[in-house]
CSV table of C-alpha atoms in Angstrom, one decimal:
chain,number,residue,atom,x,y,z
A,4,GLY,CA,89.1,-75.1,22.9
A,5,GLU,CA,89.7,-77.2,25.9
A,6,GLY,CA,91.2,-80.5,24.6
A,7,LYS,CA,94.4,-82.2,25.5
A,8,GLY,CA,97.3,-80.8,23.8
A,9,GLY,CA,100.8,-82.2,23.7
A,10,GLY,CA,101.2,-86.0,24.3
A,11,GLY,CA,103.0,-88.6,22.3
A,12,GLU,CA,102.6,-87.2,18.7
A,13,GLY,CA,103.4,-83.7,19.9
A,14,GLY,CA,107.1,-84.1,19.9
A,15,GLY,CA,107.4,-82.0,16.8
A,16,ALA,CA,105.1,-79.1,18.2
A,17,ALA,CA,106.9,-79.2,21.4
A,18,ALA,CA,110.3,-78.7,19.6
A,19,LEU,CA,108.7,-76.0,17.7
A,20,LEU,CA,107.7,-74.1,20.8
A,21,ARG,CA,111.1,-74.8,22.5
A,22,ALA,CA,112.7,-73.1,19.4
A,23,VAL,CA,110.8,-70.1,20.2
A,24,PHE,CA,110.5,-70.0,23.9
A,25,GLY,CA,113.8,-72.0,24.8
A,26,PRO,CA,117.1,-70.2,25.9
A,27,THR,CA,118.5,-70.6,22.5
A,28,GLY,CA,115.2,-69.6,20.8
A,29,SER,CA,115.4,-67.1,18.1
A,30,GLY,CA,112.1,-65.4,18.9
A,31,LEU,CA,110.1,-64.3,15.8
A,32,ASP,CA,112.7,-63.0,13.6
A,33,SER,CA,111.2,-64.3,10.4
A,34,THR,CA,108.2,-65.4,8.5
A,35,GLU,CA,109.5,-69.0,9.0
A,36,ASP,CA,109.4,-68.5,12.8
A,37,LEU,CA,105.9,-67.3,12.6
A,38,ASN,CA,104.9,-70.3,10.5
A,39,ARG,CA,106.6,-72.7,12.9
A,40,LEU,CA,104.6,-71.1,15.8
A,41,ARG,CA,101.5,-71.4,13.7
A,42,LEU,CA,102.0,-75.1,13.2
A,43,ALA,CA,102.6,-75.5,17.0
A,44,PHE,CA,99.5,-73.5,17.9
A,45,ARG,CA,97.3,-75.7,15.7
A,46,HIS,CA,98.7,-78.8,17.2
A,47,TYR,CA,97.8,-77.6,20.7
A,48,ASP,CA,94.4,-76.4,19.6
A,49,ALA,CA,93.2,-79.9,20.0
A,50,ASP,CA,89.5,-79.2,19.4
A,51,LYS,CA,90.3,-77.0,16.4
A,52,SER,CA,88.4,-74.1,17.7
A,53,GLY,CA,90.9,-71.6,16.6
A,54,ALA,CA,92.0,-70.7,20.1
A,55,LEU,CA,93.6,-72.4,23.1
A,56,GLY,CA,91.6,-73.1,26.1
A,57,ARG,CA,93.2,-73.2,29.5
A,58,GLY,CA,94.1,-76.9,29.3
A,59,GLU,CA,95.5,-76.6,25.8
A,60,PHE,CA,97.5,-73.6,26.7
A,61,ARG,CA,98.9,-75.3,29.8
A,62,SER,CA,100.1,-78.2,27.6
A,63,ALA,CA,101.7,-75.8,25.2
A,64,MET,CA,103.5,-73.9,28.0
A,65,LEU,CA,104.7,-77.1,29.7
A,66,ASP,CA,106.0,-78.6,26.3
A,67,SER,CA,107.7,-75.1,25.5
A,68,GLY,CA,110.6,-75.8,27.8
A,69,MET,CA,109.4,-73.0,30.2
A,70,HIS,CA,108.4,-75.5,32.9
A,71,PRO,CA,106.0,-73.2,34.5
A,72,HIS,CA,104.2,-73.9,37.9
A,73,PRO,CA,100.4,-74.2,37.6
A,74,PHE,CA,99.9,-70.7,39.1
A,75,GLU,CA,102.4,-69.4,36.5
A,76,CYS,CA,100.5,-71.0,33.6
A,77,ASP,CA,97.4,-69.4,35.0
A,78,ALA,CA,99.1,-66.0,35.1
A,79,LEU,CA,100.5,-66.4,31.5
A,80,PHE,CA,97.0,-67.4,30.3
A,81,THR,CA,95.6,-64.2,31.9
A,82,GLU,CA,98.3,-62.1,30.4
A,83,ALA,CA,97.8,-63.7,26.9
A,84,ASP,CA,93.9,-63.5,27.0
A,85,LEU,CA,93.8,-59.8,26.1
A,86,ASP,CA,90.2,-59.8,25.1
A,87,HIS,CA,89.2,-61.9,28.3
A,88,SER,CA,87.4,-64.5,26.1
A,89,ALA,CA,88.6,-67.5,28.3
A,90,ALA,CA,90.6,-68.6,25.2
A,91,VAL,CA,94.0,-67.5,23.7
A,92,SER,CA,93.7,-66.8,19.9
A,93,PHE,CA,96.8,-67.1,17.7
A,94,ASP,CA,97.4,-63.4,17.7
A,95,GLU,CA,97.2,-63.3,21.4
A,96,PHE,CA,99.6,-66.2,21.7
A,97,VAL,CA,102.1,-64.5,19.3
A,98,GLY,CA,101.9,-61.3,21.5
A,99,LEU,CA,102.7,-63.4,24.5
A,100,VAL,CA,105.7,-64.8,22.8
A,101,LEU,CA,106.9,-61.5,21.8
A,102,ARG,CA,106.5,-60.0,25.2
A,103,TYR,CA,108.2,-63.1,26.8
A,104,ARG,CA,111.2,-62.8,24.4
A,105,ALA,CA,111.5,-59.1,25.1
A,106,ARG,CA,111.7,-59.7,28.8
A,107,GLN,CA,114.6,-62.1,28.6
A,108,GLY,CA,118.0,-60.7,29.0
A,109,PRO,CA,120.8,-61.4,26.6
A,110,LEU,CA,122.4,-64.0,29.2
A,111,GLU,CA,119.1,-66.0,29.3
A,112,ARG,CA,119.4,-66.4,25.6
A,113,LEU,CA,122.7,-68.2,25.8
A,114,PRO,CA,122.6,-72.0,25.6
A,115,PRO,CA,122.8,-73.7,28.9
A,116,ARG,CA,126.2,-74.8,30.1
A,117,GLY,CA,127.0,-78.2,31.3
A,118,PRO,CA,129.0,-79.1,34.4
A,119,PRO,CA,132.4,-77.7,34.7
A,120,PRO,CA,135.3,-80.0,33.4
A,121,PRO,CA,137.2,-81.9,36.1
A,122,PRO,CA,140.3,-80.1,37.3
A,123,PRO,CA,143.5,-81.2,35.7
A,124,GLY,CA,145.6,-83.5,37.7
A,125,PRO,CA,147.0,-87.0,38.1
A,126,ALA,CA,145.0,-89.8,36.5
A,127,THR,CA,144.7,-91.7,39.7
A,128,THR,CA,143.5,-90.2,43.1
A,129,ARG,CA,145.4,-90.7,46.2
A,130,PRO,CA,143.7,-91.5,49.5
A,131,PRO,CA,143.8,-88.6,51.9
A,132,PRO,CA,146.7,-88.6,54.4
Protein backbone atom coordinates (compact mmCIF):
# COMPACT_ATOMS: atom_id res chain seq x y z
CA GLY A 1 0.00 0.00 0.00
CA GLU A 2 1.04 3.58 -0.51
CA GLY A 3 -0.79 5.61 2.17
CA LYS A 4 0.74 7.89 4.72
CA GLY A 5 2.13 6.01 7.70
CA GLY A 6 3.32 7.67 10.87
CA GLY A 7 1.80 10.93 11.96
CA GLY A 8 0.23 12.16 15.17
CA GLU A 9 -1.35 8.91 16.30
CA GLY A 10 1.72 6.91 15.36
CA GLY A 11 3.63 7.63 18.55
CA GLY A 12 2.99 4.12 19.84
CA ALA A 13 3.97 2.49 16.56
CA ALA A 14 7.10 4.64 16.34
CA ALA A 15 8.06 3.61 19.87
CA LEU A 16 7.58 -0.04 18.91
CA LEU A 17 9.88 0.34 15.93
CA ARG A 18 12.50 2.22 17.96
CA ALA A 19 12.40 -0.62 20.48
CA VAL A 20 13.51 -2.98 17.71
CA PHE A 21 15.74 -0.77 15.53
CA GLY A 22 17.09 1.69 18.09
CA PRO A 23 20.50 1.52 19.76
CA THR A 24 19.09 -0.19 22.83
CA GLY A 25 16.64 -2.27 20.83
CA SER A 26 16.41 -5.92 21.69
CA GLY A 27 16.01 -7.19 18.16
CA LEU A 28 13.56 -10.05 17.83
CA ASP A 29 14.40 -12.19 20.81
CA SER A 30 10.89 -13.31 21.67
CA THR A 31 7.34 -13.79 20.46
CA GLU A 32 6.52 -10.53 22.24
CA ASP A 33 9.07 -8.68 20.07
CA LEU A 34 7.56 -10.19 16.94
CA ASN A 35 4.06 -9.19 18.06
CA ARG A 36 5.22 -5.62 18.74
CA LEU A 37 6.76 -5.46 15.28
CA ARG A 38 3.53 -6.81 13.75
CA LEU A 39 1.51 -4.07 15.49
CA ALA A 40 3.87 -1.40 14.20
CA PHE A 41 3.78 -2.88 10.69
CA ARG A 42 -0.02 -2.82 10.70
CA HIS A 43 0.00 0.82 11.77
CA TYR A 44 2.26 1.87 8.88
CA ASP A 45 0.25 -0.21 6.41
CA ALA A 46 -2.14 2.75 6.14
CA ASP A 47 -4.17 1.32 3.24
CA LYS A 48 -4.37 -2.11 4.93
CA SER A 49 -3.03 -3.90 1.86
CA GLY A 50 -0.89 -6.27 3.93
CA ALA A 51 2.34 -4.74 2.61
CA LEU A 52 4.19 -1.45 2.86
CA GLY A 53 4.48 0.65 -0.25
CA ARG A 54 7.48 2.95 -0.66
CA GLY A 55 5.85 5.89 1.18
CA GLU A 56 4.59 3.74 4.05
CA PHE A 57 8.00 2.09 4.34
CA ARG A 58 9.74 5.50 4.39
CA SER A 59 7.44 6.65 7.22
CA ALA A 60 8.25 3.52 9.21
CA MET A 61 11.99 3.98 8.71
CA LEU A 62 11.89 7.65 9.67
CA ASP A 63 9.90 6.89 12.82
CA SER A 64 12.15 3.95 13.72
CA GLY A 65 14.89 6.20 15.02
CA MET A 66 17.26 5.26 12.20
CA HIS A 67 16.95 8.72 10.55
CA PRO A 68 17.94 7.51 7.08
CA HIS A 69 18.47 9.88 4.16
CA PRO A 70 15.97 9.48 1.29
CA PHE A 71 18.48 7.49 -0.79
CA GLU A 72 19.05 5.19 2.21
CA CYS A 73 15.29 4.61 2.52
CA ASP A 74 15.23 3.63 -1.14
CA ALA A 75 18.18 1.26 -0.66
CA LEU A 76 16.58 -0.31 2.42
CA PHE A 77 13.29 -0.70 0.54
CA THR A 78 15.07 -2.44 -2.34
CA GLU A 79 16.94 -4.68 0.12
CA ALA A 80 13.71 -5.58 1.92
CA ASP A 81 11.60 -6.20 -1.22
CA LEU A 82 13.01 -9.64 -1.94
CA ASP A 83 10.29 -10.65 -4.42
CA HIS A 84 10.52 -7.33 -6.34
CA SER A 85 6.80 -6.71 -5.89
CA ALA A 86 7.26 -2.97 -5.21
CA ALA A 87 5.90 -3.57 -1.71
CA VAL A 88 7.39 -4.97 1.49
CA SER A 89 5.42 -7.79 3.12
CA PHE A 90 5.55 -8.42 6.87
CA ASP A 91 7.91 -11.37 6.37
CA GLU A 92 10.22 -9.24 4.22
CA PHE A 93 10.10 -6.50 6.86
CA VAL A 94 11.05 -8.96 9.60
CA GLY A 95 13.92 -10.19 7.42
CA LEU A 96 15.17 -6.61 7.04
CA VAL A 97 15.00 -6.06 10.81
CA LEU A 98 16.96 -9.26 11.45
CA ARG A 99 19.63 -8.35 8.88
CA TYR A 100 19.87 -4.82 10.27
CA ARG A 101 20.30 -6.07 13.84
CA ALA A 102 22.91 -8.64 12.75
CA ARG A 103 24.98 -5.88 11.11
CA GLN A 104 25.07 -3.81 14.28
CA GLY A 105 28.12 -4.27 16.42
CA PRO A 106 27.91 -4.62 20.20
CA LEU A 107 28.95 -1.00 20.73
CA GLU A 108 26.12 0.25 18.52
CA ARG A 109 23.68 -1.49 20.85
CA LEU A 110 24.85 0.46 23.89
CA PRO A 111 22.61 3.31 24.99
CA PRO A 112 23.76 6.70 23.76
CA ARG A 113 25.82 8.68 26.24
CA GLY A 114 25.10 12.24 27.18
CA PRO A 115 27.68 15.01 27.30
CA PRO A 116 30.58 14.46 29.67
CA PRO A 117 30.19 15.89 33.17
CA PRO A 118 31.95 19.19 33.88
CA PRO A 119 35.42 18.86 35.33
CA PRO A 120 35.67 19.15 39.10
CA GLY A 121 36.88 22.51 40.27
CA PRO A 122 35.94 25.65 42.14
CA ALA A 123 32.29 26.67 42.06
CA THR A 124 33.18 30.08 40.67
CA THR A 125 35.22 30.73 37.59
CA ARG A 126 38.03 33.23 37.60
CA PRO A 127 38.69 35.54 34.66
CA PRO A 128 41.81 34.71 32.70
CA PRO A 129 44.96 36.55 33.82
